[in-house]
PDB file of C-alpha atoms in Angstrom:
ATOM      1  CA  UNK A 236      22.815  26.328 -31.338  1.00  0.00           C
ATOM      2  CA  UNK A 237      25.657  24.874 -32.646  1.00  0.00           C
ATOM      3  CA  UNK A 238      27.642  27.546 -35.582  1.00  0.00           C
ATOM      4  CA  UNK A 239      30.587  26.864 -37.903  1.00  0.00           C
ATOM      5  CA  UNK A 240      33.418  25.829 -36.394  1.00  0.00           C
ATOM      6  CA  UNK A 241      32.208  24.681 -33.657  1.00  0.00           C
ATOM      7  CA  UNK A 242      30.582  21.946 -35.215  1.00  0.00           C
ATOM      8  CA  UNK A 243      33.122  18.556 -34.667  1.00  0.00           C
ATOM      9  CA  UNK A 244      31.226  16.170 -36.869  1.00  0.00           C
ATOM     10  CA  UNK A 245      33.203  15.076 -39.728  1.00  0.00           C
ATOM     11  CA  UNK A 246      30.169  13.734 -41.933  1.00  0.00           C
ATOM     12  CA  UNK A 247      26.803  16.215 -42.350  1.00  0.00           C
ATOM     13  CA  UNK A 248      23.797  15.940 -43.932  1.00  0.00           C
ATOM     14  CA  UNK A 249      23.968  19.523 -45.545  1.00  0.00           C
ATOM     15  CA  UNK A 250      21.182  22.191 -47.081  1.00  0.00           C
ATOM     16  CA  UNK A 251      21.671  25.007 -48.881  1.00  0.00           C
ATOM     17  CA  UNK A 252      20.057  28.595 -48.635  1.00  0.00           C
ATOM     18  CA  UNK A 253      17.354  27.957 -50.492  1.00  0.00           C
ATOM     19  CA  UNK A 254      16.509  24.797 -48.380  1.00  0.00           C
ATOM     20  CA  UNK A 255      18.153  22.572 -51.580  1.00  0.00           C
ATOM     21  CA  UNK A 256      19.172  19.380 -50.198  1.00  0.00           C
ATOM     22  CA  UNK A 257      23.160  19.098 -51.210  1.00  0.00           C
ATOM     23  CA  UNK A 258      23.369  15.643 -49.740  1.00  0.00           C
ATOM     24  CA  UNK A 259      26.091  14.105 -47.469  1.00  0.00           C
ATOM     25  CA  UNK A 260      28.937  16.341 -47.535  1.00  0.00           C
ATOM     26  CA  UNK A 261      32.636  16.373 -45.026  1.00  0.00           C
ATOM     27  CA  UNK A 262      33.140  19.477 -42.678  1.00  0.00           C
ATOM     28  CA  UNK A 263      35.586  21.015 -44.738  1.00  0.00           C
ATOM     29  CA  UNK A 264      33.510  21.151 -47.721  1.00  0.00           C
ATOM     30  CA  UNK A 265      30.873  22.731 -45.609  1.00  0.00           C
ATOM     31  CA  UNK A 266      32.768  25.114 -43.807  1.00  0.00           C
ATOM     32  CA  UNK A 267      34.235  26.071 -47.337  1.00  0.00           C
ATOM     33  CA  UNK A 268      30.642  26.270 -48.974  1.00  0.00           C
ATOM     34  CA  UNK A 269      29.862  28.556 -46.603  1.00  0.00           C
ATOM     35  CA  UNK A 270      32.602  31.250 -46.489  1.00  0.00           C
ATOM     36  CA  UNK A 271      32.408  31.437 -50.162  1.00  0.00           C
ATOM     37  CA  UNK A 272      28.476  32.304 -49.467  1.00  0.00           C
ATOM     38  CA  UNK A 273      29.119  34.707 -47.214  1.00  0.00           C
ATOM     39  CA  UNK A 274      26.775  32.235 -45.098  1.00  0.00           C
ATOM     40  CA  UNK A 275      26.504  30.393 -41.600  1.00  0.00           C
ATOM     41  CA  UNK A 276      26.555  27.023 -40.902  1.00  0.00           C
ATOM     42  CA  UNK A 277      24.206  26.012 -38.399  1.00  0.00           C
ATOM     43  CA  UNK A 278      23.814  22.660 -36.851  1.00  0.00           C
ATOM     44  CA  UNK A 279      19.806  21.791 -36.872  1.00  0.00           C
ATOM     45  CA  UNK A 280      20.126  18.566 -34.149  1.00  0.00           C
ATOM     46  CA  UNK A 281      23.117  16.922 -32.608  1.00  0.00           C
ATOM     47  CA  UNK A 282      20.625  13.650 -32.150  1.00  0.00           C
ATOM     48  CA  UNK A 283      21.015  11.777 -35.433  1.00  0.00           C
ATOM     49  CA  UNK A 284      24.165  10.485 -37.626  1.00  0.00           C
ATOM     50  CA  UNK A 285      25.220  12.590 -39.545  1.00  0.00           C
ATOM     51  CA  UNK A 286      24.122  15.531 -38.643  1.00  0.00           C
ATOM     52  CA  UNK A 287      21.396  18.039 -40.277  1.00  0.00           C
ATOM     53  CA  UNK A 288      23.159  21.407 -41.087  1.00  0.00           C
ATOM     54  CA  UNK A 289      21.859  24.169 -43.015  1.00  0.00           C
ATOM     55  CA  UNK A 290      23.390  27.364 -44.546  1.00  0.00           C
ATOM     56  CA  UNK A 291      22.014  30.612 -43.183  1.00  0.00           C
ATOM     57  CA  UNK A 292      22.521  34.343 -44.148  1.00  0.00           C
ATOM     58  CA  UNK A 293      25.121  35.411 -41.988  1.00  0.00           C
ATOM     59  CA  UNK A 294      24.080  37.017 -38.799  1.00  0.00           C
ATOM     60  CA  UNK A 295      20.467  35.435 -39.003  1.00  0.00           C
ATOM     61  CA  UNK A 296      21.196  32.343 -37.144  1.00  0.00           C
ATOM     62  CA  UNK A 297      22.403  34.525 -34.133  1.00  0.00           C
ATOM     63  CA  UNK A 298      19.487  36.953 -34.267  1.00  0.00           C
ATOM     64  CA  UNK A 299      16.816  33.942 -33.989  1.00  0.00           C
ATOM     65  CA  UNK A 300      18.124  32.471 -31.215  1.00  0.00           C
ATOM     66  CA  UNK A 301      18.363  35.705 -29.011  1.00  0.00           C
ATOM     67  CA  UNK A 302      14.738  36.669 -30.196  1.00  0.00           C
ATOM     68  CA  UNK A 303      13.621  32.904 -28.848  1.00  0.00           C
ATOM     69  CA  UNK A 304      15.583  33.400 -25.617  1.00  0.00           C
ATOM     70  CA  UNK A 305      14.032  36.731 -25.324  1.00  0.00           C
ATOM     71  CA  UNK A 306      10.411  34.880 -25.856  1.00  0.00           C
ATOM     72  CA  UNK A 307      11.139  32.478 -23.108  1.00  0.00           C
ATOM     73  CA  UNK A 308      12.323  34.915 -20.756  1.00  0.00           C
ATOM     74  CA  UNK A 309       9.517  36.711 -21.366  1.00  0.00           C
ATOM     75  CA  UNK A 310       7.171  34.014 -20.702  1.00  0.00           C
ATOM     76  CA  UNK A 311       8.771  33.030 -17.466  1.00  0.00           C
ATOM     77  CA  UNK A 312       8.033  36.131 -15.687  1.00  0.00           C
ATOM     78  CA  UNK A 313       5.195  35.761 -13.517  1.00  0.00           C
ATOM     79  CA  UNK A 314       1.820  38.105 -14.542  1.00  0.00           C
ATOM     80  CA  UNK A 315       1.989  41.675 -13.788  1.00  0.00           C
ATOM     81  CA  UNK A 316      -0.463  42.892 -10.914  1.00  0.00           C
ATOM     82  CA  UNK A 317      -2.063  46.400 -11.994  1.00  0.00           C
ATOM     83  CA  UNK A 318      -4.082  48.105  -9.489  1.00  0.00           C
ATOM     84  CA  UNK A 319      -7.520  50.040 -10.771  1.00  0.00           C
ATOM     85  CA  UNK A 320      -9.146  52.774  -8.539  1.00  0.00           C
ATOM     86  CA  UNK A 321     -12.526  53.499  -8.539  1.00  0.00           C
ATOM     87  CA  UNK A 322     -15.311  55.250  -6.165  1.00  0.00           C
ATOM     88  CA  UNK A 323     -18.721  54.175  -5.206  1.00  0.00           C
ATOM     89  CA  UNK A 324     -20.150  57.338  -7.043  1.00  0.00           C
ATOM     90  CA  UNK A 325     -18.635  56.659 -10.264  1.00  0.00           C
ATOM     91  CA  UNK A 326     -19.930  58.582 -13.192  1.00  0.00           C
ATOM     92  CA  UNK A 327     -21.399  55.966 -16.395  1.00  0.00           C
ATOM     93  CA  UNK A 328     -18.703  57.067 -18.649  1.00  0.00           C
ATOM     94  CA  UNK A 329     -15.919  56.992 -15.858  1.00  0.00           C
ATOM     95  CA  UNK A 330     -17.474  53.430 -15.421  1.00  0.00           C
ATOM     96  CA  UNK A 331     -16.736  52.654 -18.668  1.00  0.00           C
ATOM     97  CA  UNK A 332     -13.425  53.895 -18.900  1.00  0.00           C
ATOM     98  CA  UNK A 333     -12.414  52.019 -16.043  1.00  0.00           C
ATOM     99  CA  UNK A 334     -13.734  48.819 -17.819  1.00  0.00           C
ATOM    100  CA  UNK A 335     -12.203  49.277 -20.866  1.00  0.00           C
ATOM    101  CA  UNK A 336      -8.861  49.774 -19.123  1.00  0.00           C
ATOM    102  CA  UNK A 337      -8.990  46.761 -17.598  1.00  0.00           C
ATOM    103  CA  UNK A 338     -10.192  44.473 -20.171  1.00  0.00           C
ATOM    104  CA  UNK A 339      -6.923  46.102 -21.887  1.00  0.00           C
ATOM    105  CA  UNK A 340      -4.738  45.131 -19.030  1.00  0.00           C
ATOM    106  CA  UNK A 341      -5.931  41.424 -19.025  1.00  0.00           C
ATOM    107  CA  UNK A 342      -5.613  41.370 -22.775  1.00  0.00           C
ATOM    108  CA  UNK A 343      -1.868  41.982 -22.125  1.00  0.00           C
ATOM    109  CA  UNK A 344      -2.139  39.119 -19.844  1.00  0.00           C
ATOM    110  CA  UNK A 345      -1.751  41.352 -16.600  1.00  0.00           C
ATOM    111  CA  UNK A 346      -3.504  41.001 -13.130  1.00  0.00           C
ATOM    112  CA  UNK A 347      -6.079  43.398 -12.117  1.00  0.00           C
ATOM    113  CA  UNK A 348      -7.001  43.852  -8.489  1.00  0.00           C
ATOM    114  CA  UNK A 349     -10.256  46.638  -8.048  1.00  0.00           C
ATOM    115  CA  UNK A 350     -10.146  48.620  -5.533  1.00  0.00           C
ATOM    116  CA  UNK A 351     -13.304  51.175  -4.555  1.00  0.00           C
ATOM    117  CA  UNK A 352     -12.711  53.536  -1.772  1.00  0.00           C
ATOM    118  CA  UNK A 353     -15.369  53.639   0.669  1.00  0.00           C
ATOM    119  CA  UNK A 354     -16.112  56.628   3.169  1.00  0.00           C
ATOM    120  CA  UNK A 355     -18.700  55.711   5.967  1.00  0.00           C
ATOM    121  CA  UNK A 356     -21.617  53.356   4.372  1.00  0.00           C
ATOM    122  CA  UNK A 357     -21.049  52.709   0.777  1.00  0.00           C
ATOM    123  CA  UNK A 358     -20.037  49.392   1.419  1.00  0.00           C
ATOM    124  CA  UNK A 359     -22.768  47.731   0.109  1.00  0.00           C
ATOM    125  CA  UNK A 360     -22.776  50.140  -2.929  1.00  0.00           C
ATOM    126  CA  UNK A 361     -19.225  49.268  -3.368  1.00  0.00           C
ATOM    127  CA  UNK A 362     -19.785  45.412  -3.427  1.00  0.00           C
ATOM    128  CA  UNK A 363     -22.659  45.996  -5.992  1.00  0.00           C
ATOM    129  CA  UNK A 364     -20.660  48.097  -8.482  1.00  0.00           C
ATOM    130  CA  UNK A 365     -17.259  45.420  -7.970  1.00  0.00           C
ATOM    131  CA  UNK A 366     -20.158  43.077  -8.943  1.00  0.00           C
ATOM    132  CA  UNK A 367     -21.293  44.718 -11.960  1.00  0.00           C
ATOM    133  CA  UNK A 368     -17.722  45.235 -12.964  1.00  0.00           C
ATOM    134  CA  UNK A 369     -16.762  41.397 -12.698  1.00  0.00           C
ATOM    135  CA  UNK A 370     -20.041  40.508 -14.644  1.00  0.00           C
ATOM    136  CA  UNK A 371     -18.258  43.347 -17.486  1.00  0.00           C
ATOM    137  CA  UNK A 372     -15.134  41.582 -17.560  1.00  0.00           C
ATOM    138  CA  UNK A 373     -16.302  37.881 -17.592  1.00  0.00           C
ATOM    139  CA  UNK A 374     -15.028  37.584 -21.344  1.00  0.00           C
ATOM    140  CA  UNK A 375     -11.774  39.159 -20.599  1.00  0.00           C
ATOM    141  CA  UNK A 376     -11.007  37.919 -17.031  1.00  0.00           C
ATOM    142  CA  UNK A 377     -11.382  34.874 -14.064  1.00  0.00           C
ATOM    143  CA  UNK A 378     -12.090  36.336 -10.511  1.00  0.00           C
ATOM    144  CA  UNK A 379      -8.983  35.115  -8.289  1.00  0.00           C
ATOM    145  CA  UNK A 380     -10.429  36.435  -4.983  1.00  0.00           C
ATOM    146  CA  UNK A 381     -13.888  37.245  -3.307  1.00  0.00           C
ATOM    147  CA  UNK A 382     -14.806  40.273  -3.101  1.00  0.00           C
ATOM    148  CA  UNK A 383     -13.112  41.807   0.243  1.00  0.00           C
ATOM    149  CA  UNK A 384     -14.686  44.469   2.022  1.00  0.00           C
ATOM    150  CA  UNK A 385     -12.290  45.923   4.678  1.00  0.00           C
ATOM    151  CA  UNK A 386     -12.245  49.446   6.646  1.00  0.00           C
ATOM    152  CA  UNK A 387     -12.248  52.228   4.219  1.00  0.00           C
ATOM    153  CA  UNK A 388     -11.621  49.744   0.485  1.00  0.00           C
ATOM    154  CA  UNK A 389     -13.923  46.798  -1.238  1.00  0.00           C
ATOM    155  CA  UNK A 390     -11.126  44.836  -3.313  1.00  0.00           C
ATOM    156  CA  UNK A 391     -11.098  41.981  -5.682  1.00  0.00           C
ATOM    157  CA  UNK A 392      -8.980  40.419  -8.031  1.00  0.00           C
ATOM    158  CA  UNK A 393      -9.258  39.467 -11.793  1.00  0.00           C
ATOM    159  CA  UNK A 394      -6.954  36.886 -13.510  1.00  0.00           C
ATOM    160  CA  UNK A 395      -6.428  36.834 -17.394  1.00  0.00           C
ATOM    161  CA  UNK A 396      -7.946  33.954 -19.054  1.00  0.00           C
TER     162      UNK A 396
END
């Protein structure tokens, strides 16, 4: 983003605060405009001749472009992996806590991996309630990974949509 001074064109295409066009108008005049309005000039698009400048509250200008930059830093990170704990023995209402926190978590756009301890030969009741639970979050969530049985935990991972 191109701001007051900084701008080198001698010619732009100028509007005002309200978004009035005031037609083709030199860099002086511009500049001058906009010190009198207590206003920034902005530069819209270096791309055409002249160019399209607009005045802006001062201070606005600056605080867009750092919220965009935030936006797109933001969006650059990779998802989040959260980690869920349940137990083969898990209680209806504990069940449905569980779910509810995870359908939360891939709301936010965060990845949930399940994990249900096992002790001795739950496995099979482990794999039917990581079942159940993937069936729950269908809407919500993608399965990323089978569901993994190993030693003492059954795991699986959910994706957000």
């Amino acid at each position: 983003m191109i701001l007051n001074e900084k701008i080198k064109a001698s010619e732009l295409q100028l509007t005002g605060l309200d978004g009035e066009n005031l037609g083709l108008v030199s860099r002086e005049e511009a500049l001058n405009l906009a010190r009198q309005l207590k206003a920034d000039l902005v530069c819209t698009s270096l791309y055409s001749s002249p160019p399209p400048c607009k005045l802006v509250a001062r201070g606005t200008a600056k605080r867009e472009a750092d919220k965009e930059k935030q936006e797109a830093r933001k969006q650059a990170q990779p998802p989040k992996l959260k980690e869920i704990r349940l137990t083969p023995q898990i209680e209806e209402h504990d069940y449905e806590t569980k779910r509810r926190q995870a359908e939360k978590l891939l709301a936010s756009g965060d990845a949930v991996q399940l994990v249900v301890k096992i002790q001795g030969k739950e496995g099979q009741r482990a794999k039917s309630l990581l079942e159940q639970l993937l069936k729950d979050l269908a809407e919500a969530g993608k399965q990323e990974t089978g569901i993994q049985l190993s030693g003492k935990q059954a795991a699986v991972r959910v994706n957000p949509l």
